[in-house]
């Protein structure tokens, strides 16, 4: 018979909820021999499934680099390497008031940014939660919602401001639209949605110019703005990071989705050499690297859990790299491992586990919480499982879950390092070193994510990998979008490529 000791206590989660915890602890020796062995065996198997050796990482980097180059040469490639028509770095002297709207994976955000020059800015913002229904409802309705929110923001924050923004008749404010999905662009204020990512599926949007759709909604709600630039969050992050820290040359987002942008020489983007742009110019490239290895699945070490995540997603075959890394998927990968072990009779013997069987019920934030649980008893993990899934856990199970979270989180960070390494090596930044502006919930909240990226870079490049350092980036979707709107105004006022 298994002896268990029971006790109770409470913990407070980061979101402020108090969880009452009833513990059921078994000493290791108390566990039936078969269960102990099986869990340890499974952990060993999972370790080898989820661990990336330095050699494997270097192979991924090589294939990644090739994919980046192919994307620059030809249109419609797996990694699309999208030219953004953002020419070069900001001078630092850009100034003015700009509105920015950011349709990301989870929220809609509206900001007023005052760019003050010298790396300084001020920002006023409001956030609106997007519902699951809105993500699947007709695309034009989604843009109508964005226009309505923007109108409300202007009415509450700007219209009555003294000496400020009382717009005259017919006067408009410039608007940067941060739309963080892959869009092919042939000028800065236009973009055709290639595909939805991050679980969005709004019909009548893929294949359409989303800037034009948004303009239709802005006109419908009589919002006094002029949409001057359509921007990806990574491009915004790149420019915003460089504005405050000029050693930043690459920007990454590790959040609900994942992606990177960097500054490329126009002469090295063969697919746009018919546009007659001065080859000595630079242009920001939105890599859309989340698509790396999509469809063919030749290079990434996908496990059977990753394959299930992919095949049951609303976009099977797509965003293969993103599905191993981003916050939308990590919790689901862990949940699938747990469910397999429940089916095999290894975990939660004799308990009702129906709550764990619901797809996407295991939030990626739980992995962060499990990894950062500071208690010997792993009280946070007890709290998660009792409160959200109504199951009791043994200490051995909790240690197993924590080890599993670590494997999945570490793999995500090491794959992220492979993407960064591919850009670094393509651009020849290794010797001189460079700074990588990074943002997103995984990067900002997952304990050790940045350190694991840095370890990964050393595994790939040896000691020189230390020359590449990531740092928390400036708010790309707000500040970055405003800086790009400002740069575009300066460029067009100067008569430079006004049609682009
Ligand atoms: C999108 C990118 C975006 C990234 C981070 C991905 O799913 O395709 O455009 O930059 O998420 O938000």
Tab-separated table of C-alpha atoms and ligand atoms in Angstrom:
chain	number	residue	atom	x	y	z
A	1	UNK	CA	0.000	0.000	0.000
A	2	UNK	CA	1.228	3.528	-0.833
A	3	UNK	CA	1.457	5.683	2.230
A	4	UNK	CA	0.649	9.333	1.755
A	5	UNK	CA	0.881	12.312	4.062
A	6	UNK	CA	-1.685	15.029	3.668
A	7	UNK	CA	-1.439	18.688	4.566
A	8	UNK	CA	-2.681	22.043	3.313
A	9	UNK	CA	-1.493	25.614	2.742
A	10	UNK	CA	-1.922	28.415	0.237
A	11	UNK	CA	0.095	30.256	-2.403
A	12	UNK	CA	-0.480	33.415	-4.399
A	13	UNK	CA	0.030	33.223	-8.168
A	14	UNK	CA	1.661	36.081	-10.123
A	15	UNK	CA	-1.808	37.094	-11.327
A	16	UNK	CA	-2.856	37.595	-7.700
A	17	UNK	CA	-5.066	34.486	-7.234
A	18	UNK	CA	-4.793	32.668	-3.947
A	19	UNK	CA	-4.743	28.929	-4.390
A	20	UNK	CA	-5.522	26.606	-1.509
A	21	UNK	CA	-3.370	23.549	-1.711
A	22	UNK	CA	-3.938	20.070	-0.328
A	23	UNK	CA	-0.768	18.062	-0.587
A	24	UNK	CA	-0.507	14.361	-1.076
A	25	UNK	CA	3.162	13.565	-0.695
A	26	UNK	CA	4.844	10.238	-1.142
A	27	UNK	CA	8.379	9.622	-0.191
A	28	UNK	CA	10.285	8.298	-3.188
A	29	UNK	CA	10.648	4.938	-1.429
A	30	UNK	CA	6.894	4.740	-0.935
A	31	UNK	CA	6.156	4.670	-4.667
A	32	UNK	CA	5.499	1.283	-6.209
A	33	UNK	CA	8.685	0.213	-7.954
A	34	UNK	CA	7.039	-0.111	-11.381
A	35	UNK	CA	5.661	3.470	-11.359
A	36	UNK	CA	8.960	4.991	-10.268
A	37	UNK	CA	10.898	3.184	-12.929
A	38	UNK	CA	8.439	3.965	-15.643
A	39	UNK	CA	8.476	7.681	-14.929
A	40	UNK	CA	12.266	7.758	-14.885
A	41	UNK	CA	12.362	5.742	-18.097
A	42	UNK	CA	9.978	8.132	-19.754
A	43	UNK	CA	12.005	11.099	-18.646
A	44	UNK	CA	15.141	9.600	-20.183
A	45	UNK	CA	13.293	8.953	-23.440
A	46	UNK	CA	11.877	12.492	-23.475
A	47	UNK	CA	15.286	13.946	-22.709
A	48	UNK	CA	16.736	12.392	-25.800
A	49	UNK	CA	13.689	13.397	-27.887
A	50	UNK	CA	13.738	17.060	-26.876
A	51	UNK	CA	17.467	17.706	-26.550
A	52	UNK	CA	19.314	19.436	-29.380
A	53	UNK	CA	23.024	18.703	-29.621
A	54	UNK	CA	25.394	21.471	-30.775
A	55	UNK	CA	26.076	19.466	-33.921
A	56	UNK	CA	22.378	19.232	-34.769
A	57	UNK	CA	22.021	22.945	-34.103
A	58	UNK	CA	24.816	23.752	-36.549
A	59	UNK	CA	23.086	21.665	-39.219
A	60	UNK	CA	19.853	23.572	-38.633
A	61	UNK	CA	21.721	26.892	-38.903
A	62	UNK	CA	23.169	25.912	-42.287
A	63	UNK	CA	19.769	24.927	-43.685
A	64	UNK	CA	18.236	28.067	-42.189
A	65	UNK	CA	20.835	30.284	-43.828
A	66	UNK	CA	20.093	28.730	-47.193
A	67	UNK	CA	16.364	29.296	-46.703
A	68	UNK	CA	17.004	32.982	-45.909
A	69	UNK	CA	19.062	33.393	-49.068
A	70	UNK	CA	16.509	31.632	-51.281
A	71	UNK	CA	13.791	33.880	-49.862
A	72	UNK	CA	15.784	36.959	-50.878
A	73	UNK	CA	16.356	35.645	-54.395
A	74	UNK	CA	12.849	34.598	-55.396
A	75	UNK	CA	9.250	35.417	-54.541
A	76	UNK	CA	6.858	32.933	-52.900
A	77	UNK	CA	9.469	30.931	-50.975
A	78	UNK	CA	8.882	28.990	-47.738
A	79	UNK	CA	10.658	31.678	-45.716
A	80	UNK	CA	9.319	34.695	-47.614
A	81	UNK	CA	11.940	37.316	-46.558
A	82	UNK	CA	9.568	40.219	-47.108
A	83	UNK	CA	10.986	43.588	-48.228
A	84	UNK	CA	9.355	46.209	-45.984
A	85	UNK	CA	10.190	49.485	-47.785
A	86	UNK	CA	11.664	50.781	-44.545
A	87	UNK	CA	14.898	52.287	-45.841
A	88	UNK	CA	17.827	52.206	-43.431
A	89	UNK	CA	18.098	53.200	-39.793
A	90	UNK	CA	16.388	56.172	-38.154
A	91	UNK	CA	18.619	59.258	-37.906
A	92	UNK	CA	17.542	59.814	-34.290
A	93	UNK	CA	16.247	63.275	-35.110
A	94	UNK	CA	12.769	62.122	-36.211
A	95	UNK	CA	10.008	64.014	-34.410
A	96	UNK	CA	6.246	64.383	-34.312
A	97	UNK	CA	2.966	62.874	-33.081
A	98	UNK	CA	1.903	59.582	-34.556
A	99	UNK	CA	-0.901	57.157	-33.934
A	100	UNK	CA	-0.174	53.470	-33.941
A	101	UNK	CA	-2.567	50.541	-33.913
A	102	UNK	CA	-1.281	47.051	-33.223
A	103	UNK	CA	-3.259	43.936	-34.100
A	104	UNK	CA	-1.158	41.226	-32.455
A	105	UNK	CA	-1.931	37.674	-31.387
A	106	UNK	CA	-3.874	38.395	-28.220
A	107	UNK	CA	-4.765	42.071	-27.904
A	108	UNK	CA	-5.520	45.122	-29.948
A	109	UNK	CA	-3.516	48.112	-28.799
A	110	UNK	CA	-3.903	51.748	-29.755
A	111	UNK	CA	-1.170	54.279	-28.960
A	112	UNK	CA	-0.355	57.906	-29.435
A	113	UNK	CA	3.410	58.287	-29.668
A	114	UNK	CA	5.233	61.579	-29.488
A	115	UNK	CA	8.660	61.025	-31.023
A	116	UNK	CA	10.973	63.632	-29.493
A	117	UNK	CA	14.337	62.873	-31.162
A	118	UNK	CA	17.571	61.739	-29.415
A	119	UNK	CA	16.149	58.305	-28.628
A	120	UNK	CA	13.304	59.864	-26.592
A	121	UNK	CA	9.542	59.430	-26.873
A	122	UNK	CA	6.286	59.598	-24.932
A	123	UNK	CA	3.456	57.144	-25.270
A	124	UNK	CA	-0.253	57.029	-24.268
A	125	UNK	CA	-2.043	53.776	-24.942
A	126	UNK	CA	-5.166	51.631	-24.507
A	127	UNK	CA	-5.546	47.867	-24.881
A	128	UNK	CA	-8.602	45.954	-26.026
A	129	UNK	CA	-8.908	42.182	-25.649
A	130	UNK	CA	-9.698	40.211	-28.815
A	131	UNK	CA	-12.180	37.369	-28.421
A	132	UNK	CA	-11.725	33.949	-30.035
A	133	UNK	CA	-14.877	34.642	-32.098
A	134	UNK	CA	-13.411	37.842	-33.520
A	135	UNK	CA	-10.354	35.934	-34.699
A	136	UNK	CA	-12.571	33.616	-36.767
A	137	UNK	CA	-15.257	36.095	-37.844
A	138	UNK	CA	-15.255	37.868	-41.220
A	139	UNK	CA	-12.056	39.889	-41.818
A	140	UNK	CA	-13.803	43.171	-42.607
A	141	UNK	CA	-15.613	42.942	-39.246
A	142	UNK	CA	-12.260	42.575	-37.500
A	143	UNK	CA	-10.997	45.749	-39.180
A	144	UNK	CA	-14.278	47.510	-38.326
A	145	UNK	CA	-13.587	46.656	-34.672
A	146	UNK	CA	-10.054	48.091	-34.985
A	147	UNK	CA	-11.439	51.291	-36.528
A	148	UNK	CA	-14.066	51.627	-33.778
A	149	UNK	CA	-11.444	51.223	-31.039
A	150	UNK	CA	-9.212	53.787	-32.718
A	151	UNK	CA	-12.121	56.229	-32.970
A	152	UNK	CA	-12.914	55.782	-29.258
A	153	UNK	CA	-9.242	56.308	-28.391
A	154	UNK	CA	-9.065	59.525	-30.409
A	155	UNK	CA	-12.347	60.808	-28.967
A	156	UNK	CA	-11.271	60.145	-25.361
A	157	UNK	CA	-7.592	61.023	-25.517
A	158	UNK	CA	-7.121	63.599	-28.200
A	159	UNK	CA	-10.211	65.533	-29.099
A	160	UNK	CA	-10.489	67.549	-25.899
A	161	UNK	CA	-6.806	68.009	-25.160
A	162	UNK	CA	-6.027	71.625	-24.506
A	163	UNK	CA	-3.653	73.205	-26.928
A	164	UNK	CA	-3.064	69.746	-28.341
A	165	UNK	CA	-4.853	67.722	-30.876
A	166	UNK	CA	-8.003	69.529	-31.832
A	167	UNK	CA	-7.824	68.505	-35.455
A	168	UNK	CA	-9.104	71.027	-37.965
A	169	UNK	CA	-11.671	70.089	-40.637
A	170	UNK	CA	-10.249	67.495	-42.990
A	171	UNK	CA	-7.017	67.335	-40.985
A	172	UNK	CA	-5.719	63.842	-40.161
A	173	UNK	CA	-3.052	62.244	-37.986
A	174	UNK	CA	-0.554	59.835	-39.569
A	175	UNK	CA	-1.195	56.225	-38.542
A	176	UNK	CA	1.209	53.292	-38.465
A	177	UNK	CA	-0.649	49.964	-38.636
A	178	UNK	CA	1.258	47.131	-36.966
A	179	UNK	CA	-0.232	43.986	-38.430
A	180	UNK	CA	1.824	41.031	-37.217
A	181	UNK	CA	1.074	38.389	-39.825
A	182	UNK	CA	2.929	37.637	-43.059
A	183	UNK	CA	1.964	40.172	-45.733
A	184	UNK	CA	3.728	40.576	-49.052
A	185	UNK	CA	4.368	44.254	-49.711
A	186	UNK	CA	5.201	46.181	-52.853
A	187	UNK	CA	5.130	49.520	-51.051
A	188	UNK	CA	5.069	50.621	-47.440
A	189	UNK	CA	1.370	51.379	-47.074
A	190	UNK	CA	0.087	48.192	-48.660
A	191	UNK	CA	0.284	44.451	-47.856
A	192	UNK	CA	-1.432	41.295	-49.068
A	193	UNK	CA	-1.995	38.766	-46.291
A	194	UNK	CA	-0.176	35.572	-47.271
A	195	UNK	CA	-1.681	33.496	-44.475
A	196	UNK	CA	-3.089	33.908	-41.007
A	197	UNK	CA	-0.929	32.557	-38.179
A	198	UNK	CA	-1.295	32.235	-34.368
A	199	UNK	CA	-4.736	30.611	-34.602
A	200	UNK	CA	-6.445	33.446	-36.511
A	201	UNK	CA	-8.687	32.313	-39.339
A	202	UNK	CA	-10.926	35.287	-40.269
A	203	UNK	CA	-12.310	34.493	-43.732
A	204	UNK	CA	-12.092	36.872	-46.721
A	205	UNK	CA	-8.724	38.248	-45.644
A	206	UNK	CA	-5.978	35.927	-46.949
A	207	UNK	CA	-4.984	37.103	-50.427
A	208	UNK	CA	-6.431	40.596	-49.776
A	209	UNK	CA	-4.670	43.927	-49.208
A	210	UNK	CA	-5.241	44.396	-45.476
A	211	UNK	CA	-4.221	48.069	-45.564
A	212	UNK	CA	-7.011	48.718	-48.074
A	213	UNK	CA	-9.498	46.714	-45.976
A	214	UNK	CA	-8.556	48.782	-42.934
A	215	UNK	CA	-8.908	52.037	-44.915
A	216	UNK	CA	-12.473	50.967	-45.805
A	217	UNK	CA	-13.250	50.531	-42.090
A	218	UNK	CA	-11.557	53.839	-41.177
A	219	UNK	CA	-13.708	55.637	-43.757
A	220	UNK	CA	-16.856	53.898	-42.476
A	221	UNK	CA	-16.232	55.172	-38.925
A	222	UNK	CA	-14.915	58.565	-40.132
A	223	UNK	CA	-11.645	58.184	-38.197
A	224	UNK	CA	-9.446	61.260	-38.876
A	225	UNK	CA	-6.232	59.399	-39.736
A	226	UNK	CA	-4.115	58.614	-42.793
A	227	UNK	CA	-2.676	55.109	-42.854
A	228	UNK	CA	0.918	55.814	-43.852
A	229	UNK	CA	2.684	52.527	-43.104
A	230	UNK	CA	1.822	48.854	-42.670
A	231	UNK	CA	4.359	47.341	-40.303
A	232	UNK	CA	5.250	43.943	-38.922
A	233	UNK	CA	5.960	43.864	-35.136
A	234	UNK	CA	9.520	42.633	-35.767
A	235	UNK	CA	10.263	45.524	-38.159
A	236	UNK	CA	8.897	47.978	-35.593
A	237	UNK	CA	11.017	46.330	-32.897
A	238	UNK	CA	14.108	46.527	-35.119
A	239	UNK	CA	13.737	50.261	-35.680
A	240	UNK	CA	12.697	51.051	-32.106
A	241	UNK	CA	15.641	49.057	-30.688
A	242	UNK	CA	18.080	50.812	-32.969
A	243	UNK	CA	16.573	54.224	-32.136
A	244	UNK	CA	17.482	53.754	-28.441
A	245	UNK	CA	20.507	51.469	-28.871
A	246	UNK	CA	22.321	51.801	-32.215
A	247	UNK	CA	24.252	48.528	-31.766
A	248	UNK	CA	20.964	46.619	-32.375
A	249	UNK	CA	21.019	44.998	-35.780
A	250	UNK	CA	18.458	42.215	-35.459
A	251	UNK	CA	15.043	42.097	-33.776
A	252	UNK	CA	13.073	39.055	-32.688
A	253	UNK	CA	9.642	38.433	-31.236
A	254	UNK	CA	9.180	35.387	-28.998
A	255	UNK	CA	5.543	35.625	-27.962
A	256	UNK	CA	2.316	34.023	-29.181
A	257	UNK	CA	4.146	33.824	-32.510
A	258	UNK	CA	7.807	34.067	-33.382
A	259	UNK	CA	9.686	35.932	-36.071
A	260	UNK	CA	12.711	38.152	-36.808
A	261	UNK	CA	13.676	41.205	-38.859
A	262	UNK	CA	17.056	42.689	-39.787
A	263	UNK	CA	18.528	45.341	-42.092
A	264	UNK	CA	19.675	44.055	-45.494
A	265	UNK	CA	21.660	45.688	-48.327
A	266	UNK	CA	19.349	46.358	-51.274
A	267	UNK	CA	22.025	44.908	-53.595
A	268	UNK	CA	21.609	41.576	-51.759
A	269	UNK	CA	17.856	41.358	-52.343
A	270	UNK	CA	17.863	40.089	-55.958
A	271	UNK	CA	14.091	39.682	-56.132
A	272	UNK	CA	13.543	43.469	-56.040
A	273	UNK	CA	16.350	44.516	-58.357
A	274	UNK	CA	13.748	45.375	-61.041
A	275	UNK	CA	12.507	48.284	-58.893
A	276	UNK	CA	15.492	50.463	-59.647
A	277	UNK	CA	16.276	51.198	-55.996
A	278	UNK	CA	19.800	52.526	-55.416
A	279	UNK	CA	21.783	49.323	-54.584
A	280	UNK	CA	23.771	51.162	-51.927
A	281	UNK	CA	20.585	51.632	-49.857
A	282	UNK	CA	19.554	49.336	-47.019
A	283	UNK	CA	16.084	47.957	-46.398
A	284	UNK	CA	14.563	46.149	-43.415
A	285	UNK	CA	13.540	42.574	-44.149
A	286	UNK	CA	10.704	40.879	-42.282
A	287	UNK	CA	11.947	37.278	-42.442
A	288	UNK	CA	8.737	35.501	-41.361
A	289	UNK	CA	11.065	32.795	-40.113
A	290	UNK	CA	8.232	31.022	-38.280
A	291	UNK	CA	7.621	29.330	-41.640
A	292	UNK	CA	11.089	27.748	-41.788
A	293	UNK	CA	10.895	24.056	-42.793
A	294	UNK	CA	7.126	24.196	-43.381
A	295	UNK	CA	5.517	21.568	-45.623
A	296	UNK	CA	8.688	19.536	-46.329
A	297	UNK	CA	9.780	19.050	-42.700
A	298	UNK	CA	13.357	18.187	-43.619
A	299	UNK	CA	15.431	19.976	-41.019
A	300	UNK	CA	13.664	20.404	-37.697
A	301	UNK	CA	13.622	17.660	-35.075
A	302	UNK	CA	9.845	17.253	-34.804
A	303	UNK	CA	8.610	14.821	-32.169
A	304	UNK	CA	5.352	12.885	-32.388
A	305	UNK	CA	3.842	15.545	-30.081
A	306	UNK	CA	4.857	18.327	-32.475
A	307	UNK	CA	3.299	16.415	-35.339
A	308	UNK	CA	-0.004	16.154	-33.450
A	309	UNK	CA	0.094	19.892	-32.637
A	310	UNK	CA	0.654	20.601	-36.317
A	311	UNK	CA	-1.922	18.211	-37.721
A	312	UNK	CA	-4.676	19.298	-35.339
A	313	UNK	CA	-3.990	23.026	-35.870
A	314	UNK	CA	-6.096	25.219	-38.162
A	315	UNK	CA	-3.056	25.420	-40.483
A	316	UNK	CA	-1.494	21.953	-40.814
A	317	UNK	CA	1.958	21.940	-42.424
A	318	UNK	CA	2.485	25.695	-41.901
A	319	UNK	CA	4.636	27.683	-39.444
A	320	UNK	CA	6.741	24.620	-38.547
A	321	UNK	CA	9.491	26.531	-36.762
A	322	UNK	CA	7.004	28.683	-34.854
A	323	UNK	CA	5.093	25.602	-33.681
A	324	UNK	CA	8.188	24.324	-31.832
A	325	UNK	CA	8.943	27.665	-30.211
A	326	UNK	CA	6.134	30.084	-29.626
A	327	UNK	CA	3.952	30.637	-26.602
A	328	UNK	CA	0.847	29.534	-28.429
A	329	UNK	CA	2.126	25.951	-28.656
A	330	UNK	CA	4.535	25.060	-25.796
A	331	UNK	CA	1.782	24.375	-23.245
A	332	UNK	CA	-0.018	22.170	-25.735
A	333	UNK	CA	3.134	20.131	-26.403
A	334	UNK	CA	3.537	19.486	-22.673
A	335	UNK	CA	-0.154	18.612	-22.321
A	336	UNK	CA	0.146	16.025	-25.108
A	337	UNK	CA	3.044	14.306	-23.320
A	338	UNK	CA	1.023	14.220	-20.089
A	339	UNK	CA	-2.022	12.803	-21.889
A	340	UNK	CA	0.065	10.046	-23.448
A	341	UNK	CA	1.364	9.048	-20.026
A	342	UNK	CA	-2.143	9.134	-18.567
A	343	UNK	CA	-3.254	6.740	-21.318
A	344	UNK	CA	-0.329	4.464	-20.549
A	345	UNK	CA	-1.313	4.367	-16.864
A	346	UNK	CA	1.839	6.153	-15.704
A	347	UNK	CA	0.333	9.387	-14.313
A	348	UNK	CA	-2.676	10.288	-12.163
A	349	UNK	CA	-3.658	6.705	-11.501
A	350	UNK	CA	-7.291	6.421	-10.455
A	351	UNK	CA	-8.068	10.110	-10.918
A	352	UNK	CA	-10.467	11.836	-13.289
A	353	UNK	CA	-8.297	13.732	-15.759
A	354	UNK	CA	-10.975	15.089	-18.122
A	355	UNK	CA	-9.841	18.711	-17.645
A	356	UNK	CA	-6.347	17.856	-18.850
A	357	UNK	CA	-7.793	16.239	-21.929
A	358	UNK	CA	-9.140	19.537	-23.302
A	359	UNK	CA	-6.904	20.806	-26.145
A	360	UNK	CA	-4.951	23.978	-25.383
A	361	UNK	CA	-6.067	23.834	-21.720
A	362	UNK	CA	-2.437	23.912	-20.550
A	363	UNK	CA	-1.290	27.515	-20.808
A	364	UNK	CA	2.360	28.155	-21.668
A	365	UNK	CA	2.453	30.469	-18.624
A	366	UNK	CA	2.150	27.285	-16.511
A	367	UNK	CA	5.507	26.102	-17.870
A	368	UNK	CA	7.097	29.356	-16.694
A	369	UNK	CA	5.465	28.990	-13.287
A	370	UNK	CA	6.526	25.352	-12.959
A	371	UNK	CA	10.114	26.134	-13.862
A	372	UNK	CA	10.312	28.992	-11.398
A	373	UNK	CA	8.639	27.237	-8.435
A	374	UNK	CA	11.089	27.958	-5.580
A	375	UNK	CA	9.698	25.491	-3.015
A	376	UNK	CA	11.026	22.006	-2.227
A	377	UNK	CA	7.522	20.618	-2.269
A	378	UNK	CA	6.843	22.354	-5.616
A	379	UNK	CA	3.771	24.103	-4.216
A	380	UNK	CA	3.155	26.143	-7.344
A	381	UNK	CA	2.868	22.959	-9.380
A	382	UNK	CA	0.451	21.500	-6.821
A	383	UNK	CA	-1.597	24.674	-7.176
A	384	UNK	CA	-1.713	24.532	-10.958
A	385	UNK	CA	-2.855	20.929	-11.082
A	386	UNK	CA	-5.424	21.119	-8.266
A	387	UNK	CA	-6.847	24.506	-9.169
A	388	UNK	CA	-6.992	24.272	-12.950
A	389	UNK	CA	-7.214	20.519	-13.558
A	390	UNK	CA	-8.727	19.127	-10.333
A	391	UNK	CA	-6.075	16.428	-9.911
A	392	UNK	CA	-3.688	15.672	-7.104
A	393	UNK	CA	0.000	15.138	-7.757
A	394	UNK	CA	2.797	13.271	-6.034
A	395	UNK	CA	6.147	14.928	-5.509
A	396	UNK	CA	7.674	12.570	-8.076
A	397	UNK	CA	5.048	13.604	-10.628
A	398	UNK	CA	5.686	17.263	-9.934
A	399	UNK	CA	9.432	16.820	-10.382
A	400	UNK	CA	8.716	15.038	-13.619
A	401	UNK	CA	6.496	17.914	-14.875
A	402	UNK	CA	9.102	20.458	-13.973
A	403	UNK	CA	11.799	18.486	-15.803
A	404	UNK	CA	9.499	18.199	-18.811
A	405	UNK	CA	8.771	21.947	-18.865
A	406	UNK	CA	12.515	22.529	-18.801
A	407	UNK	CA	13.086	20.244	-21.783
A	408	UNK	CA	10.382	21.939	-23.859
A	409	UNK	CA	11.382	25.492	-22.849
A	410	UNK	CA	15.057	24.800	-23.426
A	411	UNK	CA	14.458	23.324	-26.872
A	412	UNK	CA	12.428	26.428	-27.828
A	413	UNK	CA	15.263	28.728	-26.750
A	414	UNK	CA	17.947	26.676	-28.507
A	415	UNK	CA	15.965	26.635	-31.751
A	416	UNK	CA	15.559	30.399	-31.400
A	417	UNK	CA	19.354	30.609	-31.120
A	418	UNK	CA	19.597	28.711	-34.436
A	419	UNK	CA	17.457	31.346	-36.179
A	420	UNK	CA	19.512	34.210	-34.750
A	421	UNK	CA	22.744	32.410	-35.666
A	422	UNK	CA	21.566	32.022	-39.267
A	423	UNK	CA	21.077	35.794	-39.644
A	424	UNK	CA	24.334	36.577	-37.799
A	425	UNK	CA	26.300	34.222	-39.987
A	426	UNK	CA	24.595	35.392	-43.225
A	427	UNK	CA	25.377	39.028	-42.405
A	428	UNK	CA	28.884	38.362	-41.053
A	429	UNK	CA	28.162	39.912	-37.639
A	430	UNK	CA	29.988	37.308	-35.557
A	431	UNK	CA	33.405	38.941	-35.249
A	432	UNK	CA	32.270	42.504	-34.624
A	433	UNK	CA	29.342	41.259	-32.519
A	434	UNK	CA	25.831	42.628	-32.400
A	435	UNK	CA	22.913	43.260	-30.165
A	436	UNK	CA	19.551	41.600	-30.768
A	437	UNK	CA	16.437	43.441	-29.583
A	438	UNK	CA	13.910	40.861	-28.382
A	439	UNK	CA	10.356	41.132	-27.144
A	440	UNK	CA	7.300	38.949	-26.478
A	441	UNK	CA	5.877	37.067	-23.520
A	442	UNK	CA	8.257	34.093	-23.768
A	443	UNK	CA	11.335	36.261	-23.890
A	444	UNK	CA	10.116	38.601	-21.161
A	445	UNK	CA	8.486	36.161	-18.763
A	446	UNK	CA	9.886	32.660	-19.251
A	447	UNK	CA	12.637	32.180	-16.666
A	448	UNK	CA	16.026	31.629	-18.263
A	449	UNK	CA	14.801	31.938	-21.855
A	450	UNK	CA	17.403	34.601	-22.746
A	451	UNK	CA	20.228	32.709	-20.936
A	452	UNK	CA	19.362	29.567	-22.850
A	453	UNK	CA	19.475	31.473	-26.152
A	454	UNK	CA	22.925	32.757	-25.187
A	455	UNK	CA	24.114	29.237	-24.237
A	456	UNK	CA	22.781	28.026	-27.576
A	457	UNK	CA	24.759	30.688	-29.435
A	458	UNK	CA	27.944	29.551	-27.694
A	459	UNK	CA	27.149	25.924	-28.591
A	460	UNK	CA	26.805	26.968	-32.225
A	461	UNK	CA	29.682	29.424	-32.566
A	462	UNK	CA	32.009	28.505	-29.700
A	463	UNK	CA	33.347	31.379	-27.598
A	464	UNK	CA	32.608	33.951	-30.297
A	465	UNK	CA	28.922	33.252	-29.688
A	466	UNK	CA	29.289	35.550	-26.661
A	467	UNK	CA	29.588	38.482	-29.075
A	468	UNK	CA	25.886	38.132	-29.841
A	469	UNK	CA	23.750	39.420	-27.005
A	470	UNK	CA	19.985	39.706	-26.812
A	471	UNK	CA	18.302	42.440	-24.774
A	472	UNK	CA	14.747	43.409	-24.001
A	473	UNK	CA	13.639	45.618	-26.877
A	474	UNK	CA	11.805	48.882	-26.899
A	475	UNK	CA	8.095	48.648	-27.655
A	476	UNK	CA	8.251	47.921	-31.375
A	477	UNK	CA	4.597	47.937	-32.259
A	478	UNK	CA	4.010	51.370	-30.754
A	479	UNK	CA	7.261	53.328	-30.751
A	480	UNK	CA	8.716	51.425	-33.718
A	481	UNK	CA	5.610	52.006	-35.754
A	482	UNK	CA	5.725	55.749	-34.970
A	483	UNK	CA	9.412	55.956	-35.918
A	484	UNK	CA	8.712	54.210	-39.215
A	485	UNK	CA	5.782	56.549	-39.905
A	486	UNK	CA	8.115	59.497	-39.150
A	487	UNK	CA	10.914	58.148	-41.381
A	488	UNK	CA	8.462	57.521	-44.196
A	489	UNK	CA	7.186	61.100	-43.953
A	490	UNK	CA	10.755	62.460	-44.108
A	491	UNK	CA	11.545	60.213	-47.097
A	492	UNK	CA	8.418	61.094	-49.052
A	493	UNK	CA	8.722	64.830	-48.246
A	494	UNK	CA	12.239	64.621	-49.678
A	495	UNK	CA	10.819	63.052	-52.850
A	496	UNK	CA	12.676	59.734	-52.405
A	497	UNK	CA	10.835	56.789	-53.964
A	498	UNK	CA	7.495	58.398	-53.172
A	499	UNK	CA	5.649	55.568	-54.957
A	500	UNK	CA	7.086	52.891	-52.606
B	1	LIG	C1	3.673	36.139	-37.639
B	1	LIG	C2	4.702	37.256	-37.733
B	1	LIG	C3	4.874	37.924	-36.396
B	1	LIG	C4	5.135	36.910	-35.299
B	1	LIG	C5	5.271	37.541	-33.927
B	1	LIG	C6	3.995	35.210	-36.467
B	1	LIG	O1	2.976	34.269	-36.315
B	1	LIG	O2	3.641	35.405	-38.825
B	1	LIG	O3	4.306	38.200	-38.700
B	1	LIG	O4	5.938	38.823	-36.483
B	1	LIG	O5	4.088	35.967	-35.268
B	1	LIG	O6	4.158	38.272	-33.572
